[in-house]
């Protein structure tokens, strides 16, 4: 195997080497993954909490949960990129930058898809708490929303941090699917390099190594957060 191509000038005439393409792809992957993780954590927490309640709120949350879970992630990416703008912004999309919108659509699709997985963890974390926790909070004069915000959700989140490691790593890995809508993340950059390089082996080995590094950083970061929470 020959990785010297990484230092070769790109064939498009840009003042870059192929290593720069992979670096740009890694930055795109990391940025999208972080934004999607944040979105998934916020929406997933809301969805998970709503599913533990009763009445219309629970029914709506269950419906949203089942729809997101039932539709393949690739189909959701296509829906956000091709369908949503045509239905909601038919005139505005004519002036949009396609690359920018691909990143936005991909981030939203990934965040929503992963929020369903986070919701499962949040729901399980709350359900694992003793029922007396909510009753005790109400006995002290707190409303249901205050009890969830001040007691139940913080305790549940503290317990599920270790299980969120796999969801965070899955978020990083699922960014590769966004290459199908033109997002220039790692996998898409590797595909571009293969178009100008004689062999697909080295570029894809290179991005596999980068994915390993990114997920190692994610794993290390979450373990650090978990340690700090448990020592607090």
Short mmCIF file of C-alpha atoms in Angstrom, two decimals, residues 85-180:
data_model
loop_
_atom_site.label_atom_id
_atom_site.label_comp_id
_atom_site.label_asym_id
_atom_site.label_seq_id
_atom_site.Cartn_x
_atom_site.Cartn_y
_atom_site.Cartn_z
CA UNK A 85 -37.69 22.39 0.74
CA UNK A 86 -39.99 21.73 -2.22
CA UNK A 87 -43.04 21.54 0.03
CA UNK A 88 -42.19 24.41 2.38
CA UNK A 89 -39.91 26.75 0.40
CA UNK A 90 -40.56 26.12 -3.31
CA UNK A 91 -39.37 29.59 -4.40
CA UNK A 92 -36.62 30.18 -1.87
CA UNK A 93 -34.72 26.99 -2.75
CA UNK A 94 -33.88 28.39 -6.17
CA UNK A 95 -31.43 30.83 -4.57
CA UNK A 96 -30.05 28.51 -1.89
CA UNK A 97 -26.49 27.28 -1.84
CA UNK A 98 -26.86 23.53 -2.31
CA UNK A 99 -23.76 22.64 -0.31
CA UNK A 100 -24.87 24.71 2.66
CA UNK A 101 -28.37 23.33 2.57
CA UNK A 102 -27.03 19.77 2.31
CA UNK A 103 -25.15 20.30 5.59
CA UNK A 104 -28.22 21.81 7.28
CA UNK A 105 -30.57 19.10 6.01
CA UNK A 106 -28.12 16.35 6.92
CA UNK A 107 -27.59 17.71 10.43
CA UNK A 108 -31.35 17.98 11.03
CA UNK A 109 -31.97 14.48 9.69
CA UNK A 110 -29.19 12.98 11.78
CA UNK A 111 -30.20 14.88 14.91
CA UNK A 112 -33.84 13.79 14.62
CA UNK A 113 -32.94 10.20 13.87
CA UNK A 114 -30.58 9.96 16.84
CA UNK A 115 -33.06 11.77 19.11
CA UNK A 116 -35.26 8.69 18.86
CA UNK A 117 -32.42 6.54 20.20
CA UNK A 118 -31.68 9.03 22.98
CA UNK A 119 -35.39 9.10 23.86
CA UNK A 120 -35.28 5.35 24.48
CA UNK A 121 -32.44 5.82 26.98
CA UNK A 122 -34.12 8.76 28.72
CA UNK A 123 -37.43 6.91 28.95
CA UNK A 124 -35.72 3.85 30.42
CA UNK A 125 -33.74 6.00 32.84
CA UNK A 126 -36.86 7.70 34.20
CA UNK A 127 -38.83 4.48 34.36
CA UNK A 128 -36.00 2.90 36.39
CA UNK A 129 -36.37 5.52 39.12
CA UNK A 130 -38.61 4.67 42.10
CA UNK A 131 -42.16 6.02 41.72
CA UNK A 132 -41.76 7.52 45.16
CA UNK A 133 -39.40 10.15 43.72
CA UNK A 134 -42.23 11.91 41.89
CA UNK A 135 -44.60 11.47 44.80
CA UNK A 136 -42.07 12.94 47.22
CA UNK A 137 -41.50 15.94 44.97
CA UNK A 138 -45.23 16.59 44.74
CA UNK A 139 -45.53 16.24 48.52
CA UNK A 140 -42.97 19.04 48.84
CA UNK A 141 -45.17 21.28 46.71
CA UNK A 142 -43.50 20.88 43.32
CA UNK A 143 -45.61 20.58 40.18
CA UNK A 144 -45.10 17.65 37.81
CA UNK A 145 -43.03 19.76 35.41
CA UNK A 146 -40.89 21.10 38.26
CA UNK A 147 -40.38 17.59 39.64
CA UNK A 148 -39.20 16.37 36.24
CA UNK A 149 -36.92 19.36 35.64
CA UNK A 150 -35.33 19.44 39.10
CA UNK A 151 -35.25 15.81 40.14
CA UNK A 152 -36.28 13.07 37.72
CA UNK A 153 -34.52 14.16 34.53
CA UNK A 154 -31.19 15.07 36.23
CA UNK A 155 -31.14 11.73 38.09
CA UNK A 156 -32.05 9.79 34.95
CA UNK A 157 -29.43 11.59 32.85
CA UNK A 158 -26.79 10.86 35.45
CA UNK A 159 -27.58 7.15 35.21
CA UNK A 160 -27.68 6.92 31.42
CA UNK A 161 -24.45 8.77 30.58
CA UNK A 162 -22.55 5.47 30.02
CA UNK A 163 -25.23 4.20 27.62
CA UNK A 164 -25.09 7.46 25.66
CA UNK A 165 -21.53 6.60 24.66
CA UNK A 166 -22.73 4.19 21.98
CA UNK A 167 -25.31 6.69 20.72
CA UNK A 168 -22.66 9.40 20.38
CA UNK A 169 -20.39 7.00 18.49
CA UNK A 170 -23.28 5.99 16.25
CA UNK A 171 -23.86 9.66 15.48
CA UNK A 172 -20.29 10.00 14.23
CA UNK A 173 -20.57 6.84 12.15
CA UNK A 174 -23.93 7.79 10.66
CA UNK A 175 -22.49 11.01 9.23
CA UNK A 176 -21.16 8.77 6.43
CA UNK A 177 -24.74 8.39 5.14
CA UNK A 178 -24.85 12.14 4.48
CA UNK A 179 -22.46 11.62 1.58
CA UNK A 180 -25.51 10.50 -0.41
#
